[in-house]
PDB file of C-alpha atoms in Angstrom:
ATOM      1  CA  GLU A   1      38.738 -13.396  97.010  1.00  0.00           C
ATOM      2  CA  PRO A   2      41.789 -15.922  96.845  1.00  0.00           C
ATOM      3  CA  GLU A   3      43.783 -15.441  93.422  1.00  0.00           C
ATOM      4  CA  VAL A   4      46.686 -16.676  91.606  1.00  0.00           C
ATOM      5  CA  THR A   5      49.599 -14.093  91.644  1.00  0.00           C
ATOM      6  CA  GLN A   6      52.617 -14.128  89.262  1.00  0.00           C
ATOM      7  CA  THR A   7      56.087 -12.540  89.447  1.00  0.00           C
ATOM      8  CA  PRO A   8      57.363 -10.378  87.701  1.00  0.00           C
ATOM      9  CA  SER A   9      54.742  -8.951  85.620  1.00  0.00           C
ATOM     10  CA  HIS A  10      57.440  -8.524  82.833  1.00  0.00           C
ATOM     11  CA  GLN A  11      60.687  -9.975  82.299  1.00  0.00           C
ATOM     12  CA  VAL A  12      63.322  -8.987  79.865  1.00  0.00           C
ATOM     13  CA  THR A  13      66.110 -10.994  79.092  1.00  0.00           C
ATOM     14  CA  GLN A  14      68.921 -11.704  76.411  1.00  0.00           C
ATOM     15  CA  MET A  15      68.839 -15.008  74.201  1.00  0.00           C
ATOM     16  CA  GLY A  16      70.477 -17.851  76.164  1.00  0.00           C
ATOM     17  CA  GLN A  17      69.956 -16.435  79.528  1.00  0.00           C
ATOM     18  CA  GLU A  18      68.055 -18.576  82.152  1.00  0.00           C
ATOM     19  CA  VAL A  19      64.724 -17.085  83.365  1.00  0.00           C
ATOM     20  CA  ILE A  20      62.537 -18.306  86.342  1.00  0.00           C
ATOM     21  CA  LEU A  21      58.892 -17.306  86.335  1.00  0.00           C
ATOM     22  CA  ARG A  22      57.201 -17.520  89.644  1.00  0.00           C
ATOM     23  CA  CYS A  23      53.659 -18.149  90.631  1.00  0.00           C
ATOM     24  CA  VAL A  24      52.115 -18.302  93.939  1.00  0.00           C
ATOM     25  CA  PRO A  25      48.725 -20.762  93.385  1.00  0.00           C
ATOM     26  CA  ILE A  26      45.408 -20.426  95.501  1.00  0.00           C
ATOM     27  CA  SER A  27      46.444 -21.980  98.900  1.00  0.00           C
ATOM     28  CA  ASN A  28      44.298 -25.173  99.013  1.00  0.00           C
ATOM     29  CA  HIS A  29      44.677 -25.948  95.382  1.00  0.00           C
ATOM     30  CA  LEU A  30      46.290 -29.219  94.328  1.00  0.00           C
ATOM     31  CA  TYR A  31      47.058 -29.144  90.413  1.00  0.00           C
ATOM     32  CA  PHE A  32      49.135 -26.564  88.870  1.00  0.00           C
ATOM     33  CA  TYR A  33      49.533 -25.516  85.226  1.00  0.00           C
ATOM     34  CA  TRP A  34      51.535 -23.318  83.022  1.00  0.00           C
ATOM     35  CA  TYR A  35      50.210 -22.199  79.778  1.00  0.00           C
ATOM     36  CA  ARG A  36      51.637 -19.478  77.472  1.00  0.00           C
ATOM     37  CA  GLN A  37      50.267 -17.117  74.663  1.00  0.00           C
ATOM     38  CA  ILE A  38      52.510 -15.851  71.805  1.00  0.00           C
ATOM     39  CA  LEU A  39      51.160 -12.420  70.903  1.00  0.00           C
ATOM     40  CA  GLY A  40      48.294 -12.739  68.686  1.00  0.00           C
ATOM     41  CA  GLN A  41      47.983 -16.392  69.035  1.00  0.00           C
ATOM     42  CA  LYS A  42      45.971 -18.643  71.178  1.00  0.00           C
ATOM     43  CA  VAL A  43      46.632 -19.649  74.691  1.00  0.00           C
ATOM     44  CA  GLU A  44      48.626 -22.999  74.722  1.00  0.00           C
ATOM     45  CA  PHE A  45      49.157 -25.613  77.368  1.00  0.00           C
ATOM     46  CA  LEU A  46      52.455 -26.251  78.582  1.00  0.00           C
ATOM     47  CA  VAL A  47      52.451 -28.611  81.604  1.00  0.00           C
ATOM     48  CA  SER A  48      50.276 -29.757  84.488  1.00  0.00           C
ATOM     49  CA  PHE A  49      51.780 -30.788  88.000  1.00  0.00           C
ATOM     50  CA  TYR A  50      50.365 -32.644  90.742  1.00  0.00           C
ATOM     51  CA  ASN A  51      51.897 -33.987  93.722  1.00  0.00           C
ATOM     52  CA  ASN A  52      55.239 -32.926  93.057  1.00  0.00           C
ATOM     53  CA  GLU A  53      55.623 -34.428  89.926  1.00  0.00           C
ATOM     54  CA  ILE A  54      54.529 -33.581  85.974  1.00  0.00           C
ATOM     55  CA  SER A  55      51.293 -35.157  84.966  1.00  0.00           C
ATOM     56  CA  GLU A  56      51.186 -34.123  81.437  1.00  0.00           C
ATOM     57  CA  LYS A  57      53.326 -31.841  79.091  1.00  0.00           C
ATOM     58  CA  SER A  58      52.797 -30.816  75.559  1.00  0.00           C
ATOM     59  CA  GLU A  59      55.223 -30.843  72.751  1.00  0.00           C
ATOM     60  CA  ILE A  60      56.461 -27.298  73.380  1.00  0.00           C
ATOM     61  CA  PHE A  61      57.739 -28.310  76.834  1.00  0.00           C
ATOM     62  CA  ASP A  62      60.756 -29.507  75.875  1.00  0.00           C
ATOM     63  CA  ASP A  63      64.221 -30.133  77.916  1.00  0.00           C
ATOM     64  CA  GLN A  64      64.671 -26.555  78.167  1.00  0.00           C
ATOM     65  CA  PHE A  65      61.866 -26.029  80.234  1.00  0.00           C
ATOM     66  CA  SER A  66      61.312 -27.273  84.129  1.00  0.00           C
ATOM     67  CA  VAL A  67      58.903 -26.828  86.870  1.00  0.00           C
ATOM     68  CA  GLU A  68      59.363 -26.957  90.383  1.00  0.00           C
ATOM     69  CA  ARG A  69      57.365 -26.512  93.533  1.00  0.00           C
ATOM     70  CA  PRO A  70      60.290 -25.417  95.822  1.00  0.00           C
ATOM     71  CA  ASP A  71      58.297 -24.863  98.813  1.00  0.00           C
ATOM     72  CA  GLY A  72      54.490 -24.992 100.078  1.00  0.00           C
ATOM     73  CA  SER A  73      53.447 -21.823  98.269  1.00  0.00           C
ATOM     74  CA  ASN A  74      55.519 -21.226  95.133  1.00  0.00           C
ATOM     75  CA  PHE A  75      55.569 -22.800  91.656  1.00  0.00           C
ATOM     76  CA  THR A  76      57.954 -22.120  89.182  1.00  0.00           C
ATOM     77  CA  LEU A  77      58.726 -22.327  85.486  1.00  0.00           C
ATOM     78  CA  LYS A  78      62.394 -22.259  84.437  1.00  0.00           C
ATOM     79  CA  ILE A  79      63.494 -21.764  80.987  1.00  0.00           C
ATOM     80  CA  ARG A  80      67.019 -22.707  80.976  1.00  0.00           C
ATOM     81  CA  SER A  81      68.475 -21.180  77.759  1.00  0.00           C
ATOM     82  CA  THR A  82      65.986 -18.672  76.323  1.00  0.00           C
ATOM     83  CA  LYS A  83      65.206 -18.170  72.528  1.00  0.00           C
ATOM     84  CA  LEU A  84      63.715 -15.409  70.665  1.00  0.00           C
ATOM     85  CA  GLU A  85      60.508 -17.746  70.372  1.00  0.00           C
ATOM     86  CA  ASP A  86      60.034 -18.067  73.912  1.00  0.00           C
ATOM     87  CA  SER A  87      58.826 -14.391  73.956  1.00  0.00           C
ATOM     88  CA  ALA A  88      55.263 -14.804  74.955  1.00  0.00           C
ATOM     89  CA  MET A  89      52.784 -14.219  78.068  1.00  0.00           C
ATOM     90  CA  TYR A  90      53.144 -17.122  80.322  1.00  0.00           C
ATOM     91  CA  PHE A  91      50.279 -17.742  82.554  1.00  0.00           C
ATOM     92  CA  CYS A  92      50.048 -19.891  85.677  1.00  0.00           C
ATOM     93  CA  ALA A  93      46.828 -21.383  86.702  1.00  0.00           C
ATOM     94  CA  SER A  94      45.653 -23.713  89.701  1.00  0.00           C
ATOM     95  CA  SER A  95      42.659 -25.673  90.491  1.00  0.00           C
ATOM     96  CA  GLU A  96      41.278 -27.351  93.718  1.00  0.00           C
ATOM     97  CA  SER A  97      40.558 -30.903  92.930  1.00  0.00           C
ATOM     98  CA  TRP A  98      39.674 -33.191  90.362  1.00  0.00           C
ATOM     99  CA  ALA A  99      37.216 -36.189  90.375  1.00  0.00           C
ATOM    100  CA  GLN A 100      36.181 -38.662  87.581  1.00  0.00           C
ATOM    101  CA  GLY A 101      33.667 -37.178  85.537  1.00  0.00           C
ATOM    102  CA  ARG A 102      34.011 -33.681  87.209  1.00  0.00           C
ATOM    103  CA  THR A 103      36.227 -30.888  85.959  1.00  0.00           C
ATOM    104  CA  ASP A 104      37.120 -28.116  88.297  1.00  0.00           C
ATOM    105  CA  THR A 105      37.646 -24.476  87.336  1.00  0.00           C
ATOM    106  CA  GLN A 106      41.077 -23.564  86.581  1.00  0.00           C
ATOM    107  CA  TYR A 107      42.119 -20.021  88.077  1.00  0.00           C
ATOM    108  CA  PHE A 108      44.555 -18.088  86.047  1.00  0.00           C
ATOM    109  CA  GLY A 109      47.208 -15.507  87.175  1.00  0.00           C
ATOM    110  CA  PRO A 110      47.770 -12.233  85.477  1.00  0.00           C
ATOM    111  CA  GLY A 111      50.623 -13.474  83.398  1.00  0.00           C
ATOM    112  CA  THR A 112      54.171 -12.651  83.068  1.00  0.00           C
ATOM    113  CA  ARG A 113      55.352 -11.207  79.779  1.00  0.00           C
ATOM    114  CA  LEU A 114      58.597 -12.411  78.960  1.00  0.00           C
ATOM    115  CA  THR A 115      60.581 -10.633  75.990  1.00  0.00           C
ATOM    116  CA  VAL A 116      63.671 -12.070  74.800  1.00  0.00           C
ATOM    117  CA  LEU A 117      66.110 -10.058  73.038  1.00  0.00           C
TER     118      LEU A 117
ATOM    119  CA  GLN B   1      42.209 -33.244  66.303  1.00  0.00           C
ATOM    120  CA  GLN B   2      42.886 -31.094  69.422  1.00  0.00           C
ATOM    121  CA  GLN B   3      42.050 -27.716  67.715  1.00  0.00           C
ATOM    122  CA  VAL B   4      39.192 -25.474  68.827  1.00  0.00           C
ATOM    123  CA  LYS B   5      38.328 -23.101  66.214  1.00  0.00           C
ATOM    124  CA  GLN B   6      36.798 -19.680  67.146  1.00  0.00           C
ATOM    125  CA  SER B   7      35.315 -17.025  64.931  1.00  0.00           C
ATOM    126  CA  PRO B   8      35.292 -14.129  64.484  1.00  0.00           C
ATOM    127  CA  GLN B   9      38.626 -12.729  65.942  1.00  0.00           C
ATOM    128  CA  SER B  10      37.004  -9.368  66.685  1.00  0.00           C
ATOM    129  CA  LEU B  11      33.808  -8.099  67.004  1.00  0.00           C
ATOM    130  CA  ILE B  12      32.046  -4.528  67.292  1.00  0.00           C
ATOM    131  CA  VAL B  13      28.515  -4.327  68.781  1.00  0.00           C
ATOM    132  CA  GLN B  14      26.334  -1.421  69.666  1.00  0.00           C
ATOM    133  CA  LYS B  15      25.353  -1.050  73.165  1.00  0.00           C
ATOM    134  CA  GLY B  16      22.325  -3.142  73.893  1.00  0.00           C
ATOM    135  CA  GLY B  17      23.011  -5.486  71.040  1.00  0.00           C
ATOM    136  CA  ILE B  18      23.553  -9.168  70.949  1.00  0.00           C
ATOM    137  CA  SER B  19      27.287 -10.490  70.783  1.00  0.00           C
ATOM    138  CA  ILE B  20      27.748 -13.950  69.185  1.00  0.00           C
ATOM    139  CA  ILE B  21      30.865 -15.855  69.167  1.00  0.00           C
ATOM    140  CA  ASN B  22      31.172 -19.385  67.573  1.00  0.00           C
ATOM    141  CA  CYS B  23      33.311 -22.175  68.087  1.00  0.00           C
ATOM    142  CA  ALA B  24      33.783 -25.762  66.588  1.00  0.00           C
ATOM    143  CA  TYR B  25      35.904 -28.733  67.764  1.00  0.00           C
ATOM    144  CA  GLU B  26      37.002 -32.059  66.332  1.00  0.00           C
ATOM    145  CA  ASN B  27      37.885 -34.144  69.250  1.00  0.00           C
ATOM    146  CA  THR B  28      34.698 -35.877  70.370  1.00  0.00           C
ATOM    147  CA  ALA B  29      36.304 -36.808  73.500  1.00  0.00           C
ATOM    148  CA  PHE B  30      36.027 -33.138  74.753  1.00  0.00           C
ATOM    149  CA  ASP B  31      33.272 -33.191  77.539  1.00  0.00           C
ATOM    150  CA  TYR B  32      33.775 -29.854  79.014  1.00  0.00           C
ATOM    151  CA  PHE B  33      33.462 -26.467  77.280  1.00  0.00           C
ATOM    152  CA  PRO B  34      34.315 -23.300  79.294  1.00  0.00           C
ATOM    153  CA  TRP B  35      34.307 -19.802  78.012  1.00  0.00           C
ATOM    154  CA  TYR B  36      36.939 -17.467  79.385  1.00  0.00           C
ATOM    155  CA  GLN B  37      36.851 -13.574  79.623  1.00  0.00           C
ATOM    156  CA  GLN B  38      40.134 -11.725  79.688  1.00  0.00           C
ATOM    157  CA  PHE B  39      40.687  -7.931  80.332  1.00  0.00           C
ATOM    158  CA  PRO B  40      43.757  -6.352  79.720  1.00  0.00           C
ATOM    159  CA  GLY B  41      46.365  -6.904  81.917  1.00  0.00           C
ATOM    160  CA  LYS B  42      44.725  -9.897  83.522  1.00  0.00           C
ATOM    161  CA  GLY B  43      44.480 -13.563  83.128  1.00  0.00           C
ATOM    162  CA  PRO B  44      41.729 -15.451  81.642  1.00  0.00           C
ATOM    163  CA  ALA B  45      38.741 -15.840  84.041  1.00  0.00           C
ATOM    164  CA  LEU B  46      36.003 -18.408  83.851  1.00  0.00           C
ATOM    165  CA  LEU B  47      32.803 -16.968  82.485  1.00  0.00           C
ATOM    166  CA  ILE B  48      30.425 -19.788  81.862  1.00  0.00           C
ATOM    167  CA  ALA B  49      30.762 -23.420  80.975  1.00  0.00           C
ATOM    168  CA  ILE B  50      28.689 -26.397  79.428  1.00  0.00           C
ATOM    169  CA  ARG B  51      28.804 -30.106  79.357  1.00  0.00           C
ATOM    170  CA  PRO B  52      27.581 -32.039  75.994  1.00  0.00           C
ATOM    171  CA  ASP B  53      24.661 -33.341  77.773  1.00  0.00           C
ATOM    172  CA  VAL B  54      22.746 -30.006  77.466  1.00  0.00           C
ATOM    173  CA  SER B  55      21.865 -27.885  74.595  1.00  0.00           C
ATOM    174  CA  GLU B  56      21.889 -24.508  76.325  1.00  0.00           C
ATOM    175  CA  LYS B  57      23.106 -22.863  79.571  1.00  0.00           C
ATOM    176  CA  LYS B  58      22.316 -19.390  80.663  1.00  0.00           C
ATOM    177  CA  GLU B  59      23.721 -17.248  83.253  1.00  0.00           C
ATOM    178  CA  GLY B  60      22.479 -13.655  83.575  1.00  0.00           C
ATOM    179  CA  ARG B  61      23.046 -12.043  79.954  1.00  0.00           C
ATOM    180  CA  PHE B  62      25.395 -14.918  79.007  1.00  0.00           C
ATOM    181  CA  THR B  63      24.201 -17.978  77.219  1.00  0.00           C
ATOM    182  CA  ILE B  64      25.943 -21.012  75.641  1.00  0.00           C
ATOM    183  CA  SER B  65      24.257 -22.805  72.899  1.00  0.00           C
ATOM    184  CA  PHE B  66      25.859 -26.208  72.166  1.00  0.00           C
ATOM    185  CA  ASN B  67      25.247 -28.568  69.201  1.00  0.00           C
ATOM    186  CA  LYS B  68      26.806 -31.932  69.934  1.00  0.00           C
ATOM    187  CA  SER B  69      26.135 -33.550  66.426  1.00  0.00           C
ATOM    188  CA  ALA B  70      27.720 -30.445  64.666  1.00  0.00           C
ATOM    189  CA  LYS B  71      30.554 -30.123  67.194  1.00  0.00           C
ATOM    190  CA  GLN B  72      29.940 -26.583  67.751  1.00  0.00           C
ATOM    191  CA  PHE B  73      29.087 -24.164  70.503  1.00  0.00           C
ATOM    192  CA  SER B  74      28.457 -20.614  70.840  1.00  0.00           C
ATOM    193  CA  LEU B  75      28.250 -17.698  73.201  1.00  0.00           C
ATOM    194  CA  HIS B  76      25.553 -15.086  73.123  1.00  0.00           C
ATOM    195  CA  ILE B  77      25.901 -11.916  75.061  1.00  0.00           C
ATOM    196  CA  MET B  78      22.550 -10.203  75.477  1.00  0.00           C
ATOM    197  CA  ASP B  79      22.110  -6.631  75.884  1.00  0.00           C
ATOM    198  CA  SER B  80      25.925  -5.909  75.505  1.00  0.00           C
ATOM    199  CA  GLN B  81      27.349  -3.355  77.572  1.00  0.00           C
ATOM    200  CA  PRO B  82      30.811  -1.378  77.397  1.00  0.00           C
ATOM    201  CA  GLY B  83      31.986  -3.395  80.319  1.00  0.00           C
ATOM    202  CA  ASP B  84      31.664  -6.448  78.334  1.00  0.00           C
ATOM    203  CA  SER B  85      34.569  -5.249  76.064  1.00  0.00           C
ATOM    204  CA  ALA B  86      37.027  -7.844  76.589  1.00  0.00           C
ATOM    205  CA  THR B  87      38.696 -10.824  74.816  1.00  0.00           C
ATOM    206  CA  TYR B  88      36.560 -14.035  75.019  1.00  0.00           C
ATOM    207  CA  PHE B  89      37.964 -17.534  74.808  1.00  0.00           C
ATOM    208  CA  CYS B  90      36.139 -20.574  74.071  1.00  0.00           C
ATOM    209  CA  ALA B  91      37.846 -23.747  75.296  1.00  0.00           C
ATOM    210  CA  ALA B  92      37.519 -27.450  75.761  1.00  0.00           C
ATOM    211  CA  SER B  93      38.854 -30.154  77.911  1.00  0.00           C
ATOM    212  CA  ILE B  94      38.466 -33.767  78.661  1.00  0.00           C
ATOM    213  CA  SER B  95      37.232 -34.896  82.206  1.00  0.00           C
ATOM    214  CA  GLY B  96      39.001 -38.019  83.664  1.00  0.00           C
ATOM    215  CA  GLY B  97      42.530 -36.547  82.993  1.00  0.00           C
ATOM    216  CA  TYR B  98      44.578 -33.890  84.131  1.00  0.00           C
ATOM    217  CA  GLN B  99      42.917 -30.781  82.814  1.00  0.00           C
ATOM    218  CA  LYS B 100      44.810 -29.588  79.853  1.00  0.00           C
ATOM    219  CA  VAL B 101      42.482 -26.862  78.468  1.00  0.00           C
ATOM    220  CA  THR B 102      42.705 -26.305  74.910  1.00  0.00           C
ATOM    221  CA  PHE B 103      41.801 -22.646  73.841  1.00  0.00           C
ATOM    222  CA  GLY B 104      40.398 -21.008  70.593  1.00  0.00           C
ATOM    223  CA  ILE B 105      42.111 -18.190  69.166  1.00  0.00           C
ATOM    224  CA  GLY B 106      39.990 -15.763  70.939  1.00  0.00           C
ATOM    225  CA  THR B 107      37.631 -12.880  70.023  1.00  0.00           C
ATOM    226  CA  LYS B 108      38.312  -9.334  71.115  1.00  0.00           C
ATOM    227  CA  LEU B 109      34.935  -7.758  71.535  1.00  0.00           C
ATOM    228  CA  GLN B 110      34.505  -3.980  71.609  1.00  0.00           C
ATOM    229  CA  VAL B 111      30.918  -2.728  72.868  1.00  0.00           C
ATOM    230  CA  ILE B 112      30.431   0.750  71.633  1.00  0.00           C
ATOM    231  CA  PRO B 113      28.123   3.201  73.410  1.00  0.00           C
TER     232      PRO B 113
END
């Protein structure tokens, strides 16, 4: 069964450093998402991406964050200058299609645990 | 108004018992209510979902009950098994837009033999 993969599974970085989290969505999916989950808190939406551009972003997704689809398979989340409060589990998700009145399932990857020291 | 409130945050159920997790929402624009199951080290996986035009949906041992007027929905796991031990998230989203899923806080379910 196709699945979303994410690398690395755990990333440790120093405050102020840049990190890139990588995701390989399911191959025929068109919509891509990043979510994060701070330990003990709920999963929060960060950004959705379609047709090589951001379609929606949350207030969490400030200028320190960026997303990119550098080739036909990868989808990345970059945090430019990490802060202690960026420590969280980051989930990538993808979905196949969307049509008016029909919501398609989002498939989530296993997550990358980011620890900022 | 975008919140989805979920309770309890942890639940211990005897094998064979019924596990019940409750959620409430505020935004009446939500029209898709999925439940996700998450095992340690894995991402959330869709378990079952419902739209507000039905009051109940059943898939195997899993049933969603939906009360549109009260803006509440719940997950019932019948004949709970140790393999059901996981974290369960209720969620909500709005069709007709990019699918930002709003999650509840999660319920950690432990089914004991």
